[in-house]
Amino acid sequence: MVKTLTKTLQSIKNKGKGIFIPYIMAGDHSEGLDGLLATLDFLAENGASAIEVGIPWSDPVADGPVIELAGQRSLAKGTTLTAVIEILHGQTSRVPLIIMTYFNPIYQYGIEKFVADLAQTSVKGLIIPDLPHESEGMVTPYLTNTDIALVPLVSLTTGPERQHLLTDGVEGFIYAVAINGVTGKTGNYRNDLDKHLAALHEASEIPVLAGFGVSTKDDIARFNKVSDGVIVGSKIVQGLYEGKIAEIAEFVQYGSDYDK
């Protein structure tokens, strides 16, 4: 069975459009988690292909300063993985949702229960940045008969053989990390980045999206030339926090309407 996230993003790719996935931090809202559904509706209304929902954690090794601060604000409001799933339970999203969380909260929740509860929501993808490929067997058996895809992250330093290992048989999309380091870093991209993205396209039949450091319209245009679209986190998180609703709406629309 081809999973919903794969089918949704592939359909956008087939139409010649760029895929645009905004990231938000669950609970980083003036109303805490009570504002989550409204934020998801806002992003879906403005054309988001899917939405990545971050779960705050006390030791976010992959998060840059903007998202780390958002996580701290969210934790201060009492956000937990359990509370997020409870909010999403029974709610239907117009676009697939993707949960981004570290492994420790999943382990504390109970891996089997976590997947079973998640399957009762609109979540169609799962990103666990601190779970190495060699340990994915702790999670993947529970995902087999669900509509939830485990999305791999592939860094710039990943060699060809490991690229194939990481992307073999996966669904959803390939998360190509466009910079070395944490989220939110912008500016100088490595000279071999385009070659890296091209190799990922050759290694996988599913969409390849660029993330980490994507924050401007120029970035969107740049990466749509060499990938199937982008994931944008820090700009979205900071803009929503500062109340720049019109600016964020226009940015999401630009990314979602991008013609390849």
Short mmCIF file of C-alpha atoms in Angstrom, two decimals:
data_model
loop_
_atom_site.label_atom_id
_atom_site.label_comp_id
_atom_site.label_asym_id
_atom_site.label_seq_id
_atom_site.Cartn_x
_atom_site.Cartn_y
_atom_site.Cartn_z
CA MET A 1 0.00 0.00 0.00
CA VAL A 2 1.34 3.40 -1.00
CA LYS A 3 0.95 5.68 1.98
CA THR A 4 -1.08 8.88 1.91
CA LEU A 5 1.90 11.19 2.43
CA THR A 6 3.69 9.68 -0.56
CA LYS A 7 0.61 9.91 -2.78
CA THR A 8 -0.17 13.50 -1.75
CA LEU A 9 3.32 14.85 -2.36
CA GLN A 10 3.84 12.84 -5.54
CA SER A 11 0.58 14.27 -6.91
CA ILE A 12 1.85 17.81 -6.32
CA LYS A 13 5.15 16.92 -8.00
CA ASN A 14 3.31 15.42 -10.98
CA LYS A 15 1.40 18.68 -11.43
CA GLY A 16 4.67 20.56 -11.84
CA LYS A 17 4.33 22.43 -8.55
CA GLY A 18 6.87 22.84 -5.79
CA ILE A 19 6.10 21.02 -2.56
CA PHE A 20 6.00 23.35 0.46
CA ILE A 21 5.94 22.02 4.03
CA PRO A 22 5.90 24.55 6.88
CA TYR A 23 7.07 23.55 10.34
CA ILE A 24 5.39 24.76 13.53
CA MET A 25 6.08 24.12 17.20
CA ALA A 26 3.00 22.66 18.88
CA GLY A 27 1.95 24.79 21.84
CA ASP A 28 3.96 27.88 20.84
CA HIS A 29 0.86 30.04 20.63
CA SER A 30 -0.68 32.70 22.85
CA GLU A 31 -3.37 30.14 23.68
CA GLY A 32 -0.94 27.24 24.02
CA LEU A 33 -2.20 23.99 22.52
CA ASP A 34 -5.69 25.49 22.23
CA GLY A 35 -4.32 27.45 19.27
CA LEU A 36 -2.87 24.44 17.44
CA LEU A 37 -5.88 23.54 15.29
CA ALA A 38 -6.38 27.16 14.20
CA THR A 39 -2.73 27.34 13.12
CA LEU A 40 -3.04 24.11 11.16
CA ASP A 41 -6.18 25.42 9.42
CA PHE A 42 -4.42 28.72 8.62
CA LEU A 43 -1.48 26.99 6.95
CA ALA A 44 -3.71 24.54 5.06
CA GLU A 45 -5.92 27.38 3.82
CA ASN A 46 -2.87 29.11 2.40
CA GLY A 47 -1.80 26.07 0.43
CA ALA A 48 0.66 24.08 2.54
CA SER A 49 1.33 20.68 0.95
CA ALA A 50 1.61 19.08 4.40
CA ILE A 51 2.46 20.46 7.84
CA GLU A 52 5.27 19.38 10.14
CA VAL A 53 4.28 19.62 13.80
CA GLY A 54 7.16 19.79 16.24
CA ILE A 55 6.94 18.38 19.76
CA PRO A 56 8.92 20.39 22.32
CA TRP A 57 11.75 18.58 24.09
CA SER A 58 14.27 19.68 26.70
CA ASP A 59 17.33 18.56 24.70
CA PRO A 60 16.58 19.37 21.03
CA VAL A 61 19.90 18.49 19.40
CA ALA A 62 18.81 19.35 15.84
CA ASP A 63 17.03 22.63 16.63
CA GLY A 64 18.51 26.06 16.02
CA PRO A 65 17.92 29.03 18.35
CA VAL A 66 14.53 30.10 16.95
CA ILE A 67 12.94 26.66 17.24
CA GLU A 68 14.70 25.92 20.53
CA LEU A 69 13.18 29.07 22.05
CA ALA A 70 9.79 28.12 20.63
CA GLY A 71 10.15 24.74 22.32
CA GLN A 72 10.97 26.39 25.64
CA ARG A 73 7.90 28.63 25.37
CA SER A 74 5.78 25.61 24.53
CA LEU A 75 7.11 23.54 27.42
CA ALA A 76 6.40 26.47 29.76
CA LYS A 77 2.76 26.24 28.65
CA GLY A 78 2.67 22.57 29.61
CA THR A 79 2.83 21.02 26.13
CA THR A 80 3.48 17.28 26.04
CA LEU A 81 3.41 14.61 23.36
CA THR A 82 0.35 13.09 25.00
CA ALA A 83 -1.48 16.42 24.99
CA VAL A 84 -0.69 17.02 21.30
CA ILE A 85 -2.04 13.61 20.29
CA GLU A 86 -5.16 14.20 22.37
CA ILE A 87 -5.76 17.52 20.56
CA LEU A 88 -5.30 15.90 17.16
CA HIS A 89 -7.44 12.85 17.97
CA GLY A 90 -10.70 12.93 16.06
CA GLN A 91 -9.76 16.08 14.12
CA THR A 92 -9.52 15.87 10.33
CA SER A 93 -6.81 17.94 8.67
CA ARG A 94 -7.14 19.01 5.03
CA VAL A 95 -3.47 18.17 4.48
CA PRO A 96 -1.28 15.39 5.90
CA LEU A 97 0.40 16.14 9.22
CA ILE A 98 3.93 15.07 10.08
CA ILE A 99 5.06 14.75 13.68
CA MET A 100 8.66 15.73 14.40
CA THR A 101 9.77 14.47 17.81
CA TYR A 102 12.83 13.08 19.50
CA PHE A 103 12.92 9.44 20.49
CA ASN A 104 12.85 9.88 24.26
CA PRO A 105 9.25 11.21 24.41
CA ILE A 106 8.13 8.30 22.19
CA TYR A 107 9.91 5.79 24.43
CA GLN A 108 8.33 7.30 27.53
CA TYR A 109 4.91 7.24 25.87
CA GLY A 110 5.37 3.60 24.84
CA ILE A 111 6.33 2.97 21.21
CA GLU A 112 3.46 0.63 20.34
CA LYS A 113 0.86 2.81 22.07
CA PHE A 114 2.32 5.94 20.46
CA VAL A 115 1.92 4.53 16.94
CA ALA A 116 -1.53 3.14 17.67
CA ASP A 117 -2.74 6.49 19.05
CA LEU A 118 -1.11 8.42 16.22
CA ALA A 119 -2.89 6.23 13.67
CA GLN A 120 -6.20 7.63 14.96
CA THR A 121 -5.24 11.14 13.84
CA SER A 122 -4.46 12.94 10.56
CA VAL A 123 -0.74 12.34 11.11
CA LYS A 124 0.69 10.60 8.05
CA GLY A 125 4.40 11.09 8.64
CA LEU A 126 6.94 10.78 11.44
CA ILE A 127 10.39 12.35 11.76
CA ILE A 128 12.71 11.27 14.59
CA PRO A 129 15.99 13.18 14.08
CA ASP A 130 17.94 11.40 16.83
CA LEU A 131 16.95 7.87 15.81
CA PRO A 132 19.78 6.36 13.73
CA HIS A 133 18.93 4.07 10.84
CA GLU A 134 20.43 1.13 12.71
CA SER A 135 17.86 1.58 15.50
CA GLU A 136 14.79 2.16 13.34
CA GLY A 137 13.73 -1.42 14.02
CA MET A 138 12.50 -0.21 17.39
CA VAL A 139 9.75 1.72 15.58
CA THR A 140 9.21 0.40 12.05
CA PRO A 141 7.49 -2.89 12.94
CA TYR A 142 4.64 -0.91 14.48
CA LEU A 143 4.34 1.32 11.40
CA THR A 144 4.07 -1.53 8.88
CA ASN A 145 0.29 -1.81 8.81
CA THR A 146 -0.40 1.89 9.32
CA ASP A 147 -0.68 4.88 7.00
CA ILE A 148 2.24 6.58 8.75
CA ALA A 149 5.54 6.98 6.87
CA LEU A 150 8.88 7.22 8.69
CA VAL A 151 10.74 10.04 6.93
CA PRO A 152 14.55 9.74 6.73
CA LEU A 153 16.91 12.67 7.10
CA VAL A 154 19.95 12.56 4.83
CA SER A 155 22.83 14.92 5.54
CA LEU A 156 25.42 16.45 3.23
CA THR A 157 28.08 14.17 4.65
CA THR A 158 26.19 10.99 3.79
CA GLY A 159 28.07 8.95 1.19
CA PRO A 160 26.44 7.23 -1.83
CA GLU A 161 26.24 3.76 -0.27
CA ARG A 162 24.60 5.04 2.90
CA GLN A 163 22.25 7.26 0.85
CA HIS A 164 20.89 4.13 -0.79
CA LEU A 165 20.67 2.40 2.60
CA LEU A 166 18.74 5.29 4.14
CA THR A 167 16.34 5.73 1.22
CA ASP A 168 15.68 2.12 0.22
CA GLY A 169 11.99 1.31 0.50
CA VAL A 170 11.01 4.41 2.46
CA GLU A 171 7.81 6.39 1.91
CA GLY A 172 6.64 9.96 2.35
CA PHE A 173 9.66 11.98 1.22
CA ILE A 174 13.40 12.26 1.62
CA TYR A 175 14.37 15.07 3.98
CA ALA A 176 17.60 16.41 2.49
CA VAL A 177 19.46 18.46 5.07
CA ALA A 178 20.81 21.37 3.05
CA ILE A 179 23.39 22.55 5.59
CA ASN A 180 25.60 20.96 8.21
CA GLY A 181 24.41 21.91 11.68
CA VAL A 182 21.09 22.83 13.26
CA THR A 183 17.91 24.34 11.86
CA GLY A 184 17.70 28.04 11.10
CA LYS A 185 21.24 28.54 9.77
CA THR A 186 21.17 30.50 6.55
CA GLY A 187 23.58 31.73 3.96
CA ASN A 188 26.49 29.87 2.46
CA TYR A 189 25.54 26.53 0.96
CA ARG A 190 28.22 24.04 0.09
CA ASN A 191 29.33 23.95 -3.52
CA ASP A 192 28.47 20.27 -3.81
CA LEU A 193 24.89 20.70 -2.53
CA ASP A 194 23.30 20.39 -5.98
CA LYS A 195 25.29 17.21 -6.63
CA HIS A 196 24.11 15.86 -3.27
CA LEU A 197 20.46 16.54 -4.13
CA ALA A 198 20.86 15.04 -7.60
CA ALA A 199 22.28 11.86 -6.06
CA LEU A 200 19.29 11.62 -3.73
CA HIS A 201 16.93 11.90 -6.70
CA GLU A 202 18.76 9.03 -8.36
CA ALA A 203 18.59 6.95 -5.18
CA SER A 204 14.87 7.39 -4.54
CA GLU A 205 11.60 7.38 -6.46
CA ILE A 206 9.79 9.50 -3.87
CA PRO A 207 10.01 13.31 -3.56
CA VAL A 208 13.22 14.86 -2.27
CA LEU A 209 12.75 18.03 -0.19
CA ALA A 210 15.39 20.44 1.08
CA GLY A 211 15.29 21.71 4.65
CA PHE A 212 17.41 23.53 7.27
CA GLY A 213 18.25 27.13 6.37
CA VAL A 214 15.42 27.74 3.88
CA SER A 215 14.00 31.14 4.79
CA THR A 216 13.52 33.37 1.73
CA LYS A 217 11.71 33.35 -1.60
CA ASP A 218 15.11 33.14 -3.26
CA ASP A 219 15.81 29.98 -1.26
CA ILE A 220 12.50 28.49 -2.42
CA ALA A 221 13.33 29.26 -6.05
CA ARG A 222 16.89 28.01 -5.66
CA PHE A 223 15.92 24.66 -4.18
CA ASN A 224 12.98 24.04 -6.48
CA LYS A 225 15.49 23.93 -9.32
CA VAL A 226 17.33 20.98 -7.79
CA SER A 227 14.72 19.29 -5.57
CA ASP A 228 10.97 18.72 -5.40
CA GLY A 229 10.37 21.46 -2.83
CA VAL A 230 11.25 22.73 0.63
CA ILE A 231 10.56 22.46 4.34
CA VAL A 232 10.59 25.83 6.15
CA GLY A 233 10.80 26.03 9.92
CA SER A 234 12.46 28.98 11.63
CA LYS A 235 10.91 31.65 9.41
CA ILE A 236 7.43 30.24 9.96
CA VAL A 237 7.89 29.78 13.70
CA GLN A 238 9.32 33.27 14.24
CA GLY A 239 6.76 34.95 11.99
CA LEU A 240 3.83 33.31 13.76
CA TYR A 241 5.30 34.19 17.16
CA GLU A 242 5.68 37.83 16.13
CA GLY A 243 2.13 37.94 14.74
CA LYS A 244 3.21 38.52 11.13
CA ILE A 245 0.19 36.61 9.87
CA ALA A 246 -0.19 38.35 6.50
CA GLU A 247 3.54 37.95 5.75
CA ILE A 248 3.51 34.26 6.61
CA ALA A 249 0.32 33.68 4.60
CA GLU A 250 1.92 35.30 1.55
CA PHE A 251 5.14 33.30 2.01
CA VAL A 252 3.29 29.98 2.26
CA GLN A 253 1.22 30.87 -0.81
CA TYR A 254 4.38 31.70 -2.76
CA GLY A 255 5.99 28.39 -1.88
CA SER A 256 2.86 26.37 -2.56
CA ASP A 257 2.07 28.04 -5.88
CA TYR A 258 5.63 27.75 -7.18
CA ASP A 259 5.69 26.48 -10.76
CA LYS A 260 8.59 24.15 -11.48
#
